[in-house]
Amino acid sequence: MTDVSRFSAARTAAAIAAGELSALEVTQAALDRIAKVDDRINAFLHVDVDGAVAAARGVDRRRAAGERLGPLAGVPLALKDVFAARGMPTTCGSRMLEGWRPPYDATVVAKLRAAGVVIIGKANMDEFAMGSSTENSAYGPTRNPWDTDRIPGGSSGGSAAAVAAFETPVSIGTDTGGSIRQPAAVCGLVGVKPTYGGVSRYGLVAFSSSLDQAGPLARTVTDAALLHAAIAGHDPLDTTSIELPVPGVVAAAASRDLRGVRIGVVRELSGDGYDIGVRARFSDALEVLVGLGAEVIEVSCPHFVYALPAYYLIAPSECSSNLARFDAMRFGLRIGDDGEAGAEEVMTRTRGAGFGAEVKRRIMLGTYALSSGYYDAYYGQAQKVRTLISQDFAAAYERVDVLASPTTPTVAFRLGEKVDDPVAMYLSDLCTIPSNLAGGPAMSLPVGLADGLPVGFQIMAPTFADDRLYQVGGALEAALDAARGHPLLDDAPQL
Amino acid sequence: MAITRDEVAHLARLSRLALSDEELGTLASQLDVIIGAVARVAEVAAGDIPPTTHAVPLTNVFRADITRTSLSQADALAGAPAAEDGRFRVPRILDMDE
């Protein structure tokens, strides 16, 4: 019997449109798979059985009525629990929002529903999207389907694990410093951070507003492109949303033509601190790209080495401001309201009890960096470094069309290995942060295994040129799959 | 420059976070290490470089002034920790003797 759980999103939707499968059968297969494996993975915080079945039946009715279905109609999806979706709890992996049900849909959610995508449930994450391992979730860590003793990355670890464990073909994550690309890399998936402003942030619980961006996780470049196209576009409800047409990502994913494409390897994102296996797979992939007709040259982006420190000033500063809204007054947790205690005491007690260690650490760090006397030296200086990083990108893109690096310095590490060492944990995002600071799009795609674990290859492109990621990624994926004889995820252990 | 426990307690007050003694101690040492690491940004000579507040250049953004439906009062209050007479009920915000 064919296992529909292993179908790509594109193949699933095509089979539904052709009447070979019903959307209800597909959704039931996803629910069965979750029931079978998720007690070992913990990718989901909430499974919306009734909502998913109703959405699938809706797609089947539309088909029966002769409606033309879109390219993702009937495809099951895991939604990172940082998005408001009416009818489902939204916790952001925090006790602060336990049991809260948002009264409206995020724009991303509205677009998914309009496309006929079946939202299966809410995916686990590091609390308020702060972390690189999903160990900061208040609801227990998610585990990597390749090795359940290892982390699935973070903060979108639940979104990545759900797709790598064949629970859903695709998922939505968010990426503030690498939170889509790093989980994609360590779980053997394709993950994309679109250009900042390419996807609406309306209804996305804010962590660092100038950096947060939602994007797709998928098993294939084409699936990522289909999902990217479905969620992108201008939204008047998000004032930072871009008023430009969505780049032609789906066509680019299918182009398979790299002749004359110039790829710059960033000198500063390699060398010491990178696993030997990661470096080897990265070099192998570059050779494949040369074989496909691309030109590979080395470029220098001297300020990239300051991206990590600048990020850990800017993101906590914005976080300390954004998370002030969790004040125990209008929604979420309230502790100590005994009729005697004043609002400030209730607020302080609630925040002390409701936030986990990493969130507290970042709020405190941001409060410090923004306090008078330190502002210019820390936050102000970090914003200037941000300008210099954008200038490094601009100079590089005068010589090349895209930039490349490993996505992460290491393969998936073990659960518990870095929880007590925040600075070591922060290094997971060394290669991904520059694109967040400069706003450009970036993709991670799997290029092989090191020590039996997936290695991610990062492609970065200029702002608004998201299609270039898919052009390079699609060609590289096709060549690697052809050489291997099968997709990389077929090598993952059976769950 | 080490972060003292008193400074951490002050930051916690500014952040409206009730922290245990143990948390204060742990955070003091961790923040010290983190701030030491991020202080590297000072190495960059960036005197006359303009700061970036936003990755994609934007000027004022306006929407057309069109009336549209908003949340109902019931929806807006549905997630409230406490509500009364169609309003959010909150703890007192003034001291008793004020």
XYZ file of C-alpha atoms in Angstrom:
593
model
C 0.000 0.000 0.000
C 1.235 3.497 -0.791
C 1.895 5.550 2.308
C 0.414 8.983 1.595
C 2.236 10.414 4.613
C 5.438 10.232 2.595
C 4.020 12.162 -0.389
C 5.281 15.646 -1.057
C 2.754 18.477 -0.729
C 2.717 18.929 -4.515
C 1.993 15.237 -5.131
C -0.643 15.170 -2.376
C -2.529 18.138 -3.821
C -2.281 16.741 -7.358
C -3.711 13.401 -6.226
C -6.588 15.172 -4.478
C -7.289 17.406 -7.486
C -7.295 14.341 -9.752
C -9.684 12.496 -7.461
C -7.178 9.712 -6.693
C -7.315 10.577 -2.989
C -9.800 12.510 -0.907
C -8.577 15.323 1.324
C -10.247 13.504 4.204
C -8.146 10.369 3.582
C -4.994 12.488 3.523
C -5.910 14.266 6.753
C -6.792 10.968 8.412
C -3.401 9.554 7.378
C -1.671 12.557 8.982
C -3.717 12.176 12.177
C -2.902 8.444 12.281
C 0.787 9.142 11.804
C 0.741 11.721 14.626
C -1.016 9.224 16.904
C 1.650 6.655 16.058
C 4.849 8.682 16.451
C 4.279 11.977 18.242
C 4.604 10.613 21.779
C 8.268 10.056 20.845
C 8.747 13.352 18.967
C 6.508 15.905 20.763
C 6.219 18.057 17.648
C 2.629 19.084 18.430
C 1.282 21.123 21.328
C -2.272 20.857 20.039
C -3.884 18.641 17.383
C -7.102 20.117 16.030
C -8.861 16.921 14.914
C -12.298 18.495 14.418
C -10.996 21.585 12.626
C -8.740 19.534 10.353
C -11.503 17.075 9.415
C -13.892 19.966 8.717
C -11.312 21.728 6.533
C -10.580 18.508 4.609
C -14.288 17.865 4.048
C -14.585 21.439 2.763
C -11.895 20.760 0.139
C -13.627 17.513 -0.897
C -16.957 19.360 -1.238
C -15.367 22.065 -3.364
C -13.869 19.451 -5.662
C -17.172 17.576 -5.897
C -18.835 20.862 -6.857
C -16.415 21.147 -9.784
C -14.292 23.932 -8.304
C -10.705 24.194 -9.490
C -8.469 23.543 -6.484
C -5.240 25.407 -5.732
C -1.784 23.766 -5.667
C -1.925 23.133 -1.894
C -5.630 22.311 -1.421
C -6.068 19.451 1.011
C -2.424 19.439 2.142
C -1.976 18.982 5.925
C 0.223 21.548 7.670
C 1.738 22.098 11.122
C 1.538 25.718 12.303
C 4.120 27.088 14.713
C 2.311 27.979 17.933
C 3.332 31.628 17.626
C 0.479 32.408 15.178
C -3.020 33.396 16.192
C -5.530 30.947 14.723
C -9.162 31.229 15.704
C -10.486 28.097 17.391
C -7.088 26.815 18.501
C -5.010 27.609 21.599
C -1.929 29.789 21.057
C 0.696 29.357 23.773
C 4.012 30.405 22.157
C 5.437 27.521 24.192
C 4.849 29.559 27.368
C 2.884 29.166 30.592
C 2.050 32.840 30.156
C -0.488 32.018 27.441
C -1.603 28.555 28.587
C -5.207 28.028 27.530
C -5.484 31.354 25.660
C -7.517 31.202 22.456
C -7.008 34.155 20.120
C -10.164 35.819 18.811
C -8.862 36.245 15.238
C -6.736 34.664 12.496
C -3.224 35.840 11.605
C -2.962 36.894 7.944
C -0.754 33.847 7.281
C -3.497 31.629 8.724
C -6.224 33.345 6.685
C -4.164 32.831 3.514
C -3.575 29.150 4.335
C -7.271 28.577 4.923
C -8.123 30.360 1.665
C -5.652 28.083 -0.164
C -7.454 24.999 1.192
C -4.495 23.998 3.370
C -5.587 21.795 6.274
C -4.097 23.114 9.536
C -3.579 19.938 11.562
C -2.414 21.628 14.739
C 0.031 23.842 16.551
C 3.729 22.984 16.617
C 6.033 23.120 19.630
C 8.648 25.877 19.882
C 11.128 27.538 22.183
C 9.197 29.887 24.456
C 8.296 33.063 22.534
C 10.639 31.852 19.754
C 13.778 32.332 21.868
C 16.151 29.402 21.523
C 17.944 27.037 19.169
C 16.851 23.647 20.489
C 13.131 23.754 21.464
C 14.301 22.875 24.979
C 12.951 26.251 26.144
C 9.334 25.159 25.567
C 7.309 25.088 28.777
C 5.670 21.931 27.421
C 8.761 19.735 27.096
C 11.354 19.503 24.318
C 10.741 18.254 20.796
C 13.045 15.473 19.615
C 14.908 15.097 16.330
C 13.400 12.276 14.202
C 16.912 11.350 12.993
C 18.002 10.628 16.578
C 15.545 11.181 19.398
C 18.380 11.896 21.863
C 19.190 15.004 19.846
C 17.628 18.439 19.443
C 15.498 19.299 16.371
C 16.826 22.857 16.354
C 14.840 25.882 17.320
C 12.960 27.879 17.778
C 10.747 26.256 15.082
C 11.757 22.760 16.256
C 8.213 21.375 16.374
C 7.520 22.613 12.839
C 10.697 20.931 11.575
C 10.260 17.660 13.463
C 6.637 17.295 12.277
C 7.789 17.388 8.641
C 10.921 15.239 9.146
C 8.829 12.625 11.022
C 6.340 12.517 8.100
C 3.493 13.796 10.295
C 2.724 16.587 7.805
C 4.339 17.307 4.405
C 4.911 20.984 5.210
C 4.883 23.432 8.106
C 5.166 27.112 8.914
C 7.906 28.499 11.136
C 9.317 31.904 11.991
C 12.906 33.072 11.702
C 14.311 35.931 13.799
C 17.945 34.810 13.885
C 17.784 31.441 12.121
C 14.750 29.794 13.696
C 13.525 28.283 10.394
C 16.880 27.555 8.739
C 18.709 25.978 11.696
C 15.902 23.457 12.479
C 15.623 22.715 8.739
C 19.375 22.069 8.610
C 19.537 19.694 11.568
C 16.354 17.822 10.532
C 17.304 17.427 6.843
C 14.646 19.780 5.427
C 14.289 22.787 3.164
C 13.566 25.942 5.175
C 13.254 29.505 3.927
C 13.325 32.906 5.571
C 11.732 35.229 2.996
C 12.794 38.850 2.529
C 11.769 40.854 5.606
C 8.304 42.233 4.901
C 7.556 39.591 2.274
C 5.155 37.740 4.567
C 2.736 39.578 6.864
C 3.483 39.623 10.591
C -0.142 40.415 11.484
C -1.222 37.878 14.108
C 2.337 36.663 14.690
C 3.224 37.140 18.371
C 6.172 39.552 18.233
C 9.629 38.688 19.575
C 11.905 41.124 17.704
C 9.765 43.116 15.311
C 12.514 44.377 13.015
C 13.801 40.814 12.466
C 10.835 38.380 12.749
C 9.739 36.756 9.485
C 7.507 33.743 8.790
C 8.367 31.154 6.175
C 7.974 27.570 4.941
C 9.555 24.269 5.998
C 9.223 21.374 3.572
C 10.837 18.163 2.302
C 11.411 19.557 -1.199
C 12.351 22.914 -2.701
C 9.174 22.879 -4.811
C 6.956 22.344 -1.758
C 8.691 25.225 0.021
C 8.098 27.437 -3.035
C 4.395 26.550 -3.192
C 3.955 27.379 0.487
C 6.050 30.545 0.207
C 3.846 31.760 -2.671
C 0.695 30.924 -0.696
C 1.596 33.001 2.385
C 3.503 35.931 0.833
C 2.155 39.251 -0.389
C 1.334 42.747 0.766
C -0.946 43.094 3.785
C -2.358 46.474 4.825
C -2.624 45.136 8.393
C 1.196 44.967 8.660
C 2.763 48.374 8.040
C 6.182 46.789 7.416
C 4.745 44.608 4.652
C 6.330 45.124 1.204
C 4.178 46.545 -1.594
C 5.820 44.568 -4.395
C 4.720 41.508 -6.369
C 5.737 38.178 -4.789
C 8.931 36.921 -6.528
C 8.354 34.001 -8.938
C 9.551 31.352 -6.537
C 7.593 28.402 -7.956
C 8.889 28.880 -11.496
C 12.423 29.428 -10.156
C 12.292 26.147 -8.214
C 11.596 24.310 -11.490
C 14.107 26.159 -13.705
C 17.090 23.806 -13.079
C 19.351 26.241 -14.918
C 22.480 27.543 -13.199
C 24.551 28.510 -16.227
C 26.340 31.780 -15.509
C 25.057 32.038 -11.935
C 27.760 33.469 -9.655
C 27.898 32.034 -6.139
C 29.985 33.725 -3.448
C 31.356 31.652 -0.580
C 31.603 33.826 2.531
C 35.138 33.517 3.897
C 34.070 34.600 7.412
C 31.490 31.784 7.701
C 33.893 28.829 7.683
C 36.996 27.491 9.351
C 37.602 26.881 13.037
C 34.532 25.960 15.040
C 32.854 24.249 12.071
C 32.549 20.447 12.159
C 34.842 18.668 9.691
C 31.818 16.767 8.348
C 29.842 19.985 7.837
C 32.754 21.514 5.915
C 33.136 18.385 3.780
C 29.457 18.266 2.751
C 29.537 22.016 2.050
C 32.566 21.620 -0.253
C 30.957 18.633 -2.001
C 27.841 20.706 -2.713
C 29.947 23.542 -4.152
C 31.555 21.062 -6.566
C 28.098 19.902 -7.647
C 27.111 23.521 -8.286
C 30.224 24.064 -10.420
C 29.306 20.917 -12.346
C 25.895 22.467 -13.034
C 27.512 25.496 -14.648
C 27.679 27.901 -11.726
C 30.741 29.995 -11.019
C 31.961 29.797 -7.421
C 34.213 32.504 -5.988
C 35.275 33.455 -2.479
C 34.048 36.767 -1.050
C 34.764 38.554 2.213
C 32.128 40.123 4.456
C 34.375 41.471 7.229
C 31.630 42.641 9.594
C 29.794 39.297 9.672
C 31.927 38.306 12.674
C 30.090 41.043 14.619
C 26.625 39.870 13.557
C 26.138 37.557 16.538
C 27.002 40.142 19.226
C 24.939 42.825 17.424
C 21.978 40.441 17.224
C 22.182 39.610 20.934
C 21.823 43.311 21.685
C 19.128 44.192 19.128
C 16.857 41.147 19.545
C 16.758 41.207 23.393
C 16.179 44.981 23.339
C 13.157 44.611 21.053
C 12.033 41.567 23.061
C 12.116 43.449 26.365
C 9.821 46.055 24.829
C 7.508 43.635 22.963
C 6.992 41.313 25.919
C 5.871 44.201 28.116
C 2.394 43.455 26.745
C 2.247 40.346 28.923
C 1.081 42.360 31.893
C -1.653 40.057 33.289
C -4.384 42.600 32.536
C -6.120 41.747 29.239
C -5.218 38.144 28.400
C -3.147 35.223 29.576
C -1.947 34.308 33.031
C -2.741 36.369 36.157
C -1.223 35.411 39.505
C -1.710 36.925 42.948
C -4.885 38.919 42.281
C -6.227 38.478 45.835
C -8.094 41.789 46.049
C -5.283 43.262 48.154
C -2.302 43.262 45.788
C -1.977 46.197 43.395
C -1.638 45.933 39.613
C 2.136 46.353 39.628
C 2.616 43.554 42.157
C 0.270 41.236 40.249
C 2.102 42.063 37.021
C 5.514 41.389 38.571
C 4.464 38.116 40.186
C 2.729 36.917 37.014
C 5.733 37.642 34.817
C 8.093 36.005 37.312
C 5.969 32.852 37.333
C 4.864 32.810 33.671
C 8.152 33.315 31.818
C 10.879 30.666 31.598
C 14.620 31.152 32.157
C 15.656 32.116 28.616
C 12.852 34.654 28.205
C 13.731 36.253 31.537
C 17.407 36.317 30.526
C 16.623 38.140 27.288
C 14.201 40.611 28.862
C 16.855 41.460 31.452
C 19.592 41.743 28.810
C 17.397 44.015 26.668
C 16.456 46.168 29.635
C 20.157 46.526 30.417
C 21.137 47.375 26.821
C 18.416 50.025 26.561
C 19.014 51.630 29.950
C 20.388 55.162 30.112
C 24.157 55.248 30.223
C 24.473 52.048 28.187
C 22.176 52.781 25.244
C 24.804 54.334 22.932
C 27.494 51.782 23.758
C 25.270 48.753 23.232
C 21.999 49.202 21.332
C 23.156 52.256 19.365
C 26.453 50.635 18.410
C 24.695 47.384 17.422
C 22.443 49.338 15.059
C 25.512 50.835 13.387
C 27.036 47.370 13.024
C 23.764 46.364 11.396
C 24.336 49.041 8.746
C 27.886 47.773 8.130
C 26.616 44.215 7.679
C 24.089 45.422 5.084
C 26.942 47.246 3.327
C 29.017 44.027 3.296
C 26.100 42.228 1.619
C 25.660 45.040 -0.929
C 29.368 44.982 -1.836
C 29.298 41.191 -2.234
C 26.199 41.288 -4.460
C 28.060 43.567 -6.882
C 30.238 40.546 -7.653
C 27.882 37.577 -7.184
C 24.193 36.654 -7.506
C 23.875 34.669 -4.266
C 26.035 33.921 -1.233
C 26.607 30.494 0.331
C 27.727 29.090 3.672
C 26.989 26.142 5.915
C 23.661 26.791 7.693
C 24.987 25.736 11.081
C 28.528 25.130 12.369
C 27.579 21.680 13.707
C 25.067 18.883 13.189
C 22.282 18.353 15.765
C 23.666 18.288 19.292
C 22.353 16.232 22.200
C 19.447 17.325 24.373
C 20.777 18.979 27.503
C 24.227 19.556 26.013
C 23.999 23.370 25.910
C 21.076 24.309 28.170
C 23.339 25.641 30.919
C 25.626 27.572 28.581
C 23.623 30.333 26.837
C 26.572 31.685 24.864
C 27.373 28.232 23.406
C 23.689 27.858 22.452
C 23.708 31.272 20.754
C 26.559 30.137 18.454
C 24.052 27.849 16.661
C 22.881 30.936 14.757
C 26.312 32.201 13.718
C 25.695 31.817 9.968
C 22.000 32.637 9.831
C 21.888 35.949 11.724
C 23.465 38.211 9.034
C 20.437 37.754 6.733
C 18.037 38.724 9.527
C 20.000 41.877 10.298
C 20.167 42.920 6.626
C 16.651 41.722 5.729
C 17.577 39.549 2.737
C 16.054 36.124 2.056
C 17.900 32.883 2.815
C 17.319 29.148 2.427
C 18.738 26.048 4.063
C 18.613 22.802 2.138
C 20.001 19.379 3.000
C 23.226 18.369 1.227
C 24.059 15.076 2.908
C 24.994 13.495 6.208
C 27.898 13.854 8.611
C 28.120 11.227 11.357
C 24.706 10.014 10.189
C 23.064 13.404 10.762
C 21.850 15.984 8.208
C 23.986 18.922 7.082
C 22.388 22.139 5.831
C 23.633 24.357 2.982
C 22.654 28.012 3.229
C 21.917 30.192 0.200
C 21.480 33.948 0.758
C 20.140 36.463 -1.779
C 19.555 40.227 -2.013
C 16.296 41.657 -0.642
C 13.314 40.985 -2.949
C 15.298 38.341 -4.926
C 13.813 35.357 -3.093
C 13.461 33.546 -6.441
C 17.259 33.142 -6.680
C 17.220 30.901 -3.587
C 14.789 28.573 -5.304
C 16.657 28.614 -8.613
C 19.915 27.539 -6.947
C 18.241 25.303 -4.351
C 16.038 23.508 -6.891
C 18.971 22.706 -9.177
C 21.208 21.580 -6.310
C 18.492 19.386 -4.793
C 17.775 17.697 -8.143
C 21.458 16.957 -8.757
C 22.034 15.594 -5.244
C 18.888 13.426 -5.318
C 19.879 12.050 -8.738
C 23.396 11.198 -7.532
C 22.090 9.607 -4.329
C 19.229 7.824 -6.084
C 16.672 8.949 -3.479
C 15.787 11.931 -1.251
C 17.964 12.334 1.854
C 15.018 11.820 4.243
C 14.693 8.230 2.992
C 17.890 7.589 4.981
C 16.266 8.659 8.262
C 15.541 5.810 10.697
C 12.000 4.424 10.670
C 9.925 5.646 13.592
C 32.974 45.381 34.328
C 31.097 42.842 36.423
C 27.315 43.005 36.825
C 26.490 43.088 40.517
C 23.630 41.305 42.166
C 22.145 44.695 43.102
C 22.198 45.780 39.452
C 20.431 42.571 38.461
C 17.789 43.182 41.127
C 17.331 46.727 39.772
C 16.932 45.395 36.195
C 14.379 42.883 37.470
C 12.359 45.721 39.030
C 12.499 47.721 35.784
C 11.430 44.574 33.884
C 8.585 43.821 36.336
C 9.946 40.329 36.971
C 9.673 38.736 40.412
C 12.858 36.655 40.699
C 13.958 34.273 43.444
C 17.321 34.715 45.164
C 18.589 31.727 43.249
C 17.488 33.249 39.923
C 19.181 36.545 40.803
C 22.454 34.744 41.468
C 22.325 32.677 38.280
C 21.352 35.663 36.149
C 24.107 37.832 37.594
C 26.807 35.409 36.450
C 25.121 34.603 33.110
C 24.451 38.231 32.174
C 28.052 39.020 32.982
C 29.269 36.412 30.487
C 26.728 37.401 27.813
C 27.433 41.124 28.114
C 31.140 40.377 27.934
C 30.523 38.527 24.654
C 28.218 41.102 23.040
C 30.459 44.023 24.083
C 32.626 43.006 21.110
C 30.518 45.371 18.994
C 32.636 48.153 20.535
C 35.631 46.924 18.482
C 34.004 48.217 15.297
C 34.941 51.760 14.284
C 31.462 52.971 13.418
C 31.580 56.621 14.462
C 29.817 58.266 11.521
C 27.899 55.200 10.305
C 24.122 55.776 10.385
C 22.221 53.265 12.546
C 19.774 50.809 10.938
C 16.450 50.552 12.746
C 14.757 48.658 9.968
C 16.088 46.374 7.242
C 13.886 47.562 4.394
C 13.585 51.346 3.887
C 10.098 52.599 4.701
C 8.506 55.997 5.088
C 5.173 56.665 6.774
C 2.637 54.029 5.842
C -1.044 54.911 5.670
C -4.159 52.866 5.033
C -7.267 54.124 3.289
C -9.684 55.525 5.872
C -12.334 52.848 5.448
C -14.578 51.563 8.226
C -14.362 47.837 8.745
C -15.657 45.432 11.329
C -13.604 45.000 14.484
C -13.624 42.457 17.295
C -16.859 42.213 19.235
C -16.766 43.136 22.908
C -17.432 39.495 23.820
C -14.507 38.276 21.665
C -12.166 40.902 23.066
C -13.017 39.919 26.635
C -13.083 36.151 26.056
C -9.395 35.718 26.935
C -9.357 38.189 29.830
C -8.121 36.942 33.227
C -11.132 38.754 34.739
C -13.989 40.771 33.247
C -16.915 42.652 34.733
C -19.766 44.632 33.166
C -18.288 44.301 29.694
C -14.871 45.581 30.757
C -11.493 44.181 31.782
C -11.370 43.911 35.573
C -7.876 44.757 36.847
C -6.253 44.978 40.285
C -6.172 48.441 41.879
C -3.645 50.762 40.278
C -3.409 53.323 43.117
C -2.297 52.797 46.700
C -5.107 52.733 49.282
C -4.071 56.027 50.835
C -3.710 57.940 47.554
